[in-house]
C-alpha cells in the first residue's frame, strides 16, 4: 500500500464531470456505461471545471477527464479567415466536442483552451436544429471534426454516424470529417454520401511517432483512406501541417509515394498542403504548456501576427511537396495554405 | 517542497513525529514545523483562519511548479464509514454555494468523495456531499493564488457522523495516525512525479555558459531572449548544447563580435 515508487498518471477519463442538465440525457447514459470505473462528479456548469484558472494543460493531457454538458447557446461558428474553406462561400464549423483525445505537439487547441479536459455536448440534436436554421438561408460547408477528432471518439459517441445520417437529409449541406484515426471500420457499413467528405491528415511516419501522440500510424490512416475511397466516399488528403525537419525531403517524398500507392489518385476528391502556423499569443501559450517540445520551440518568424517558418524555408517546403503531389493529382485538386490567406 | 495544512495540533502530530519536523521558533503568529523538504502549518479551525494561514505560509515561502499543498483533517459524514480517508474531488463552500475542483491526475490509494465546507459541522440528512468539513474551501481559495489545481490535495478522515459529537484529542490523533504513513509516502511520490515532469531544461552550468556568451557579445535583452529560444530549440532537438557553446566562439571569424552578428551565426549553425 505504501509503495508508490512507480506513481503514474490516472488513465484518461478516470473522472467524468456531469452537468446536472445533462444527467439524464441518453448520450450521457451511453457514455457512462462505457466507463463503469470512472468517478462521477456532478457539476452545475461545464465552465466550473473547464474554465478554472491556472490549469496545467500539459499535465492534464496525461490524464484527461471528461465533462458532459448541454449546449444551450450557439453550436455553429463561422470559419475564421486563415482556416480552410476549400472555395466554399459559407464555411462554418460545429463545436460539439471541445478538445481532442489525441495529443499532437503542434495542436492549436493547447493555445486556445484553458483546459485539456474534453467537453462533450450531449445534445447533438440542438446542433442539428441550428444547422437546419442556417440551411434555410444558404448552402453550408460545415467542418464537424474541428476542435477535436470526432472519428477518434466514434466508439464512445457515435456522433459521426449521426452526422452522416443527418447530412443525407440535406442536399445543400456538405460536411467534412477530418481525422488522424484509423476508425473507418466504425462507419464502413454506411452508404457513401455525396455531401460527406472524409479527410485524413497525413504525416511521415517518423513525424507521426514523434509529434502526433496517440494517433493512428501513417500506414493505418492510409489504409483507411484507401478503403473509404474504394468504397465510394469523397476522400480528402491533408498534408497539414507540413513540418520542417532534417531529411524532410526523403520523409515527405516517401510519404507521398506511399500515399498514392495506397489510395488511388483517381478516387481522391482533393488534397491540401499547409505549413505550420500559429498565432502569436497562441504559440506563447503552447510553448508554456509544452516546455519540452522541440517542434514548438523552433525559432519561427513572426509574419503578420502569425508565427511560421521563414519565407525561404516555407517556400522550399511547400513548393517541393506541391511538385511531388502534382505528379499524381491535377493542380485544381491541390489546395495550398501558406501563412494567412 | 510539500506544504501540509492541518487545522489542529492532534491532526498534525503524527506527521510532525513521523517526519521529524522541527518547530520554527521565530514564527510567532502561527505554529510552523519543517524539515528540508516539508513545511507544515497549523491553521486553526474554520475557513477564514485556514485561508489566512495558508496564504501567509505560501507568501513567505513561494511554491514552485512541482510543489504540493496537502490539507489533512478529520471530517463528519452521515453516510461514510468512520475512519476512512477520502481524497476530495469536489469542494462546496456552503456559505456561498461556490464549488472548487482539485485536479486528480495521479493514481492514489484513497477513496474519493466530495466535501462541503461549513462554518459548523452539523448533518441534517440532506447534504449534497458525502463529507462535511470546516477548512477545505478556504484552503483551496488561498492555495489557488499560488498553485495550480493539480498541486492541491485535500484528505479528509471521517471521525464522526456529523452529529456534533466531539472527539478527544487522543481519538483524533489515533484516527490520523492510521493514515499518516500512507499520506506521507504518497505525497512524496506525487511531488517527485511532478518534479520529473517539470525539470528545468538547462543545467546550472549551461545557464552560466549562456549568460557568459551573452555578456561577452553584448547582447541586448531582446537578443538574449532570441538566443535563449535558439538554444532551447537546439537542446530539445540535439539533447546537448555544451559543445555548441564551447565551439562556436572558436569557429567565428573574429573573437569578439556584435550581438547581431553572433546571433546570426548561432542561428545558421543551429538551423
Ligand atoms: S488530431 Fe487534431 S485536434 Fe486532435 S490533437 Fe491532433 S491536431 Fe489537435
PDB file of N, CA, C and O in Angstrom, chain A residues 179-206:
ATOM      1  N   UNK A 179      -9.757  13.487 -39.701  1.00  0.00           N
ATOM      2  CA  UNK A 179      -9.296  12.569 -38.645  1.00  0.00           C
ATOM      3  C   UNK A 179      -7.834  12.172 -38.796  1.00  0.00           C
ATOM      4  O   UNK A 179      -7.271  12.248 -39.894  1.00  0.00           O
ATOM      5  N   UNK A 180      -7.261  11.748 -37.667  1.00  0.00           N
ATOM      6  CA  UNK A 180      -5.951  11.081 -37.692  1.00  0.00           C
ATOM      7  C   UNK A 180      -6.133   9.666 -37.145  1.00  0.00           C
ATOM      8  O   UNK A 180      -5.193   9.057 -36.675  1.00  0.00           O
ATOM      9  N   UNK A 181      -7.358   9.210 -37.163  1.00  0.00           N
ATOM     10  CA  UNK A 181      -7.637   7.879 -36.611  1.00  0.00           C
ATOM     11  C   UNK A 181      -7.616   6.836 -37.712  1.00  0.00           C
ATOM     12  O   UNK A 181      -7.489   7.157 -38.892  1.00  0.00           O
ATOM     13  N   UNK A 182      -7.747   5.596 -37.298  1.00  0.00           N
ATOM     14  CA  UNK A 182      -7.944   4.515 -38.261  1.00  0.00           C
ATOM     15  C   UNK A 182      -9.272   3.848 -37.915  1.00  0.00           C
ATOM     16  O   UNK A 182      -9.352   2.640 -37.784  1.00  0.00           O
ATOM     17  N   UNK A 183     -10.295   4.689 -37.741  1.00  0.00           N
ATOM     18  CA  UNK A 183     -11.592   4.188 -37.281  1.00  0.00           C
ATOM     19  C   UNK A 183     -12.630   4.086 -38.395  1.00  0.00           C
ATOM     20  O   UNK A 183     -13.833   4.090 -38.127  1.00  0.00           O
ATOM     21  N   UNK A 184     -12.156   4.027 -39.631  1.00  0.00           N
ATOM     22  CA  UNK A 184     -13.121   3.955 -40.737  1.00  0.00           C
ATOM     23  C   UNK A 184     -14.077   2.770 -40.563  1.00  0.00           C
ATOM     24  O   UNK A 184     -15.258   2.859 -40.902  1.00  0.00           O
ATOM     25  N   UNK A 185     -13.558   1.683 -39.998  1.00  0.00           N
ATOM     26  CA  UNK A 185     -14.391   0.488 -39.821  1.00  0.00           C
ATOM     27  C   UNK A 185     -15.683   0.794 -39.056  1.00  0.00           C
ATOM     28  O   UNK A 185     -16.705   0.142 -39.253  1.00  0.00           O
ATOM     29  N   UNK A 186     -15.637   1.825 -38.205  1.00  0.00           N
ATOM     30  CA  UNK A 186     -16.816   2.156 -37.386  1.00  0.00           C
ATOM     31  C   UNK A 186     -17.971   2.710 -38.229  1.00  0.00           C
ATOM     32  O   UNK A 186     -19.107   2.763 -37.768  1.00  0.00           O
ATOM     33  N   UNK A 187     -17.632   3.188 -39.444  1.00  0.00           N
ATOM     34  CA  UNK A 187     -18.711   3.737 -40.294  1.00  0.00           C
ATOM     35  C   UNK A 187     -18.745   3.069 -41.673  1.00  0.00           C
ATOM     36  O   UNK A 187     -19.495   3.474 -42.557  1.00  0.00           O
ATOM     37  N   UNK A 188     -17.895   2.045 -41.846  1.00  0.00           N
ATOM     38  CA  UNK A 188     -17.742   1.452 -43.181  1.00  0.00           C
ATOM     39  C   UNK A 188     -19.020   0.790 -43.679  1.00  0.00           C
ATOM     40  O   UNK A 188     -19.193   0.582 -44.879  1.00  0.00           O
ATOM     41  N   UNK A 189     -19.940   0.478 -42.774  1.00  0.00           N
ATOM     42  CA  UNK A 189     -21.188  -0.166 -43.196  1.00  0.00           C
ATOM     43  C   UNK A 189     -22.187   0.834 -43.793  1.00  0.00           C
ATOM     44  O   UNK A 189     -23.192   0.436 -44.368  1.00  0.00           O
ATOM     45  N   UNK A 190     -21.917   2.133 -43.671  1.00  0.00           N
ATOM     46  CA  UNK A 190     -22.864   3.140 -44.173  1.00  0.00           C
ATOM     47  C   UNK A 190     -22.702   3.319 -45.683  1.00  0.00           C
ATOM     48  O   UNK A 190     -21.617   3.129 -46.226  1.00  0.00           O
ATOM     49  N   UNK A 191     -23.788   3.730 -46.323  1.00  0.00           N
ATOM     50  CA  UNK A 191     -23.701   4.008 -47.758  1.00  0.00           C
ATOM     51  C   UNK A 191     -23.030   5.365 -47.935  1.00  0.00           C
ATOM     52  O   UNK A 191     -23.424   6.343 -47.288  1.00  0.00           O
ATOM     53  N   UNK A 192     -22.025   5.447 -48.814  1.00  0.00           N
ATOM     54  CA  UNK A 192     -21.336   6.735 -49.011  1.00  0.00           C
ATOM     55  C   UNK A 192     -22.311   7.823 -49.465  1.00  0.00           C
ATOM     56  O   UNK A 192     -23.228   7.560 -50.229  1.00  0.00           O
ATOM     57  N   UNK A 193     -22.086   9.027 -48.934  1.00  0.00           N
ATOM     58  CA  UNK A 193     -22.926  10.170 -49.327  1.00  0.00           C
ATOM     59  C   UNK A 193     -22.088  11.143 -50.130  1.00  0.00           C
ATOM     60  O   UNK A 193     -20.928  11.379 -49.796  1.00  0.00           O
ATOM     61  N   UNK A 194     -22.731  11.720 -51.109  1.00  0.00           N
ATOM     62  CA  UNK A 194     -22.060  12.712 -51.965  1.00  0.00           C
ATOM     63  C   UNK A 194     -21.611  13.937 -51.204  1.00  0.00           C
ATOM     64  O   UNK A 194     -20.627  14.583 -51.564  1.00  0.00           O
ATOM     65  N   UNK A 195     -22.408  14.292 -50.190  1.00  0.00           N
ATOM     66  CA  UNK A 195     -22.127  15.544 -49.483  1.00  0.00           C
ATOM     67  C   UNK A 195     -21.365  15.334 -48.171  1.00  0.00           C
ATOM     68  O   UNK A 195     -21.413  16.160 -47.277  1.00  0.00           O
ATOM     69  N   UNK A 196     -20.683  14.198 -48.080  1.00  0.00           N
ATOM     70  CA  UNK A 196     -19.840  13.948 -46.898  1.00  0.00           C
ATOM     71  C   UNK A 196     -18.400  13.743 -47.373  1.00  0.00           C
ATOM     72  O   UNK A 196     -18.157  12.958 -48.291  1.00  0.00           O
ATOM     73  N   UNK A 197     -17.480  14.480 -46.767  1.00  0.00           N
ATOM     74  CA  UNK A 197     -16.061  14.328 -47.125  1.00  0.00           C
ATOM     75  C   UNK A 197     -15.337  13.715 -45.931  1.00  0.00           C
ATOM     76  O   UNK A 197     -15.391  14.251 -44.816  1.00  0.00           O
ATOM     77  N   UNK A 198     -14.684  12.604 -46.168  1.00  0.00           N
ATOM     78  CA  UNK A 198     -13.846  12.013 -45.118  1.00  0.00           C
ATOM     79  C   UNK A 198     -12.411  12.455 -45.393  1.00  0.00           C
ATOM     80  O   UNK A 198     -11.883  12.204 -46.473  1.00  0.00           O
ATOM     81  N   UNK A 199     -11.818  13.140 -44.432  1.00  0.00           N
ATOM     82  CA  UNK A 199     -10.478  13.710 -44.667  1.00  0.00           C
ATOM     83  C   UNK A 199      -9.472  13.092 -43.709  1.00  0.00           C
ATOM     84  O   UNK A 199      -9.714  13.038 -42.502  1.00  0.00           O
ATOM     85  N   UNK A 200      -8.376  12.619 -44.251  1.00  0.00           N
ATOM     86  CA  UNK A 200      -7.304  12.086 -43.398  1.00  0.00           C
ATOM     87  C   UNK A 200      -6.094  13.011 -43.439  1.00  0.00           C
ATOM     88  O   UNK A 200      -5.643  13.407 -44.519  1.00  0.00           O
ATOM     89  N   UNK A 201      -5.617  13.366 -42.278  1.00  0.00           N
ATOM     90  CA  UNK A 201      -4.384  14.142 -42.188  1.00  0.00           C
ATOM     91  C   UNK A 201      -3.224  13.163 -42.235  1.00  0.00           C
ATOM     92  O   UNK A 201      -3.230  12.153 -41.533  1.00  0.00           O
ATOM     93  N   UNK A 202      -2.228  13.476 -43.050  1.00  0.00           N
ATOM     94  CA  UNK A 202      -1.114  12.547 -43.239  1.00  0.00           C
ATOM     95  C   UNK A 202       0.225  13.208 -42.921  1.00  0.00           C
ATOM     96  O   UNK A 202       0.467  14.353 -43.314  1.00  0.00           O
ATOM     97  N   UNK A 203       1.056  12.480 -42.216  1.00  0.00           N
ATOM     98  CA  UNK A 203       2.412  12.944 -41.911  1.00  0.00           C
ATOM     99  C   UNK A 203       3.355  11.780 -42.123  1.00  0.00           C
ATOM    100  O   UNK A 203       2.935  10.621 -41.999  1.00  0.00           O
ATOM    101  N   UNK A 204       4.622  12.060 -42.383  1.00  0.00           N
ATOM    102  CA  UNK A 204       5.575  10.937 -42.455  1.00  0.00           C
ATOM    103  C   UNK A 204       5.546  10.162 -41.149  1.00  0.00           C
ATOM    104  O   UNK A 204       5.304  10.744 -40.087  1.00  0.00           O
ATOM    105  N   UNK A 205       5.790   8.861 -41.236  1.00  0.00           N
ATOM    106  CA  UNK A 205       5.671   8.010 -40.041  1.00  0.00           C
ATOM    107  C   UNK A 205       6.517   8.524 -38.876  1.00  0.00           C
ATOM    108  O   UNK A 205       6.068   8.542 -37.735  1.00  0.00           O
ATOM    109  N   UNK A 206       7.743   9.005 -39.154  1.00  0.00           N
ATOM    110  CA  UNK A 206       8.583   9.446 -38.021  1.00  0.00           C
ATOM    111  C   UNK A 206       8.018  10.726 -37.398  1.00  0.00           C
ATOM    112  O   UNK A 206       8.135  10.938 -36.190  1.00  0.00           O
TER     113      UNK A 206
END
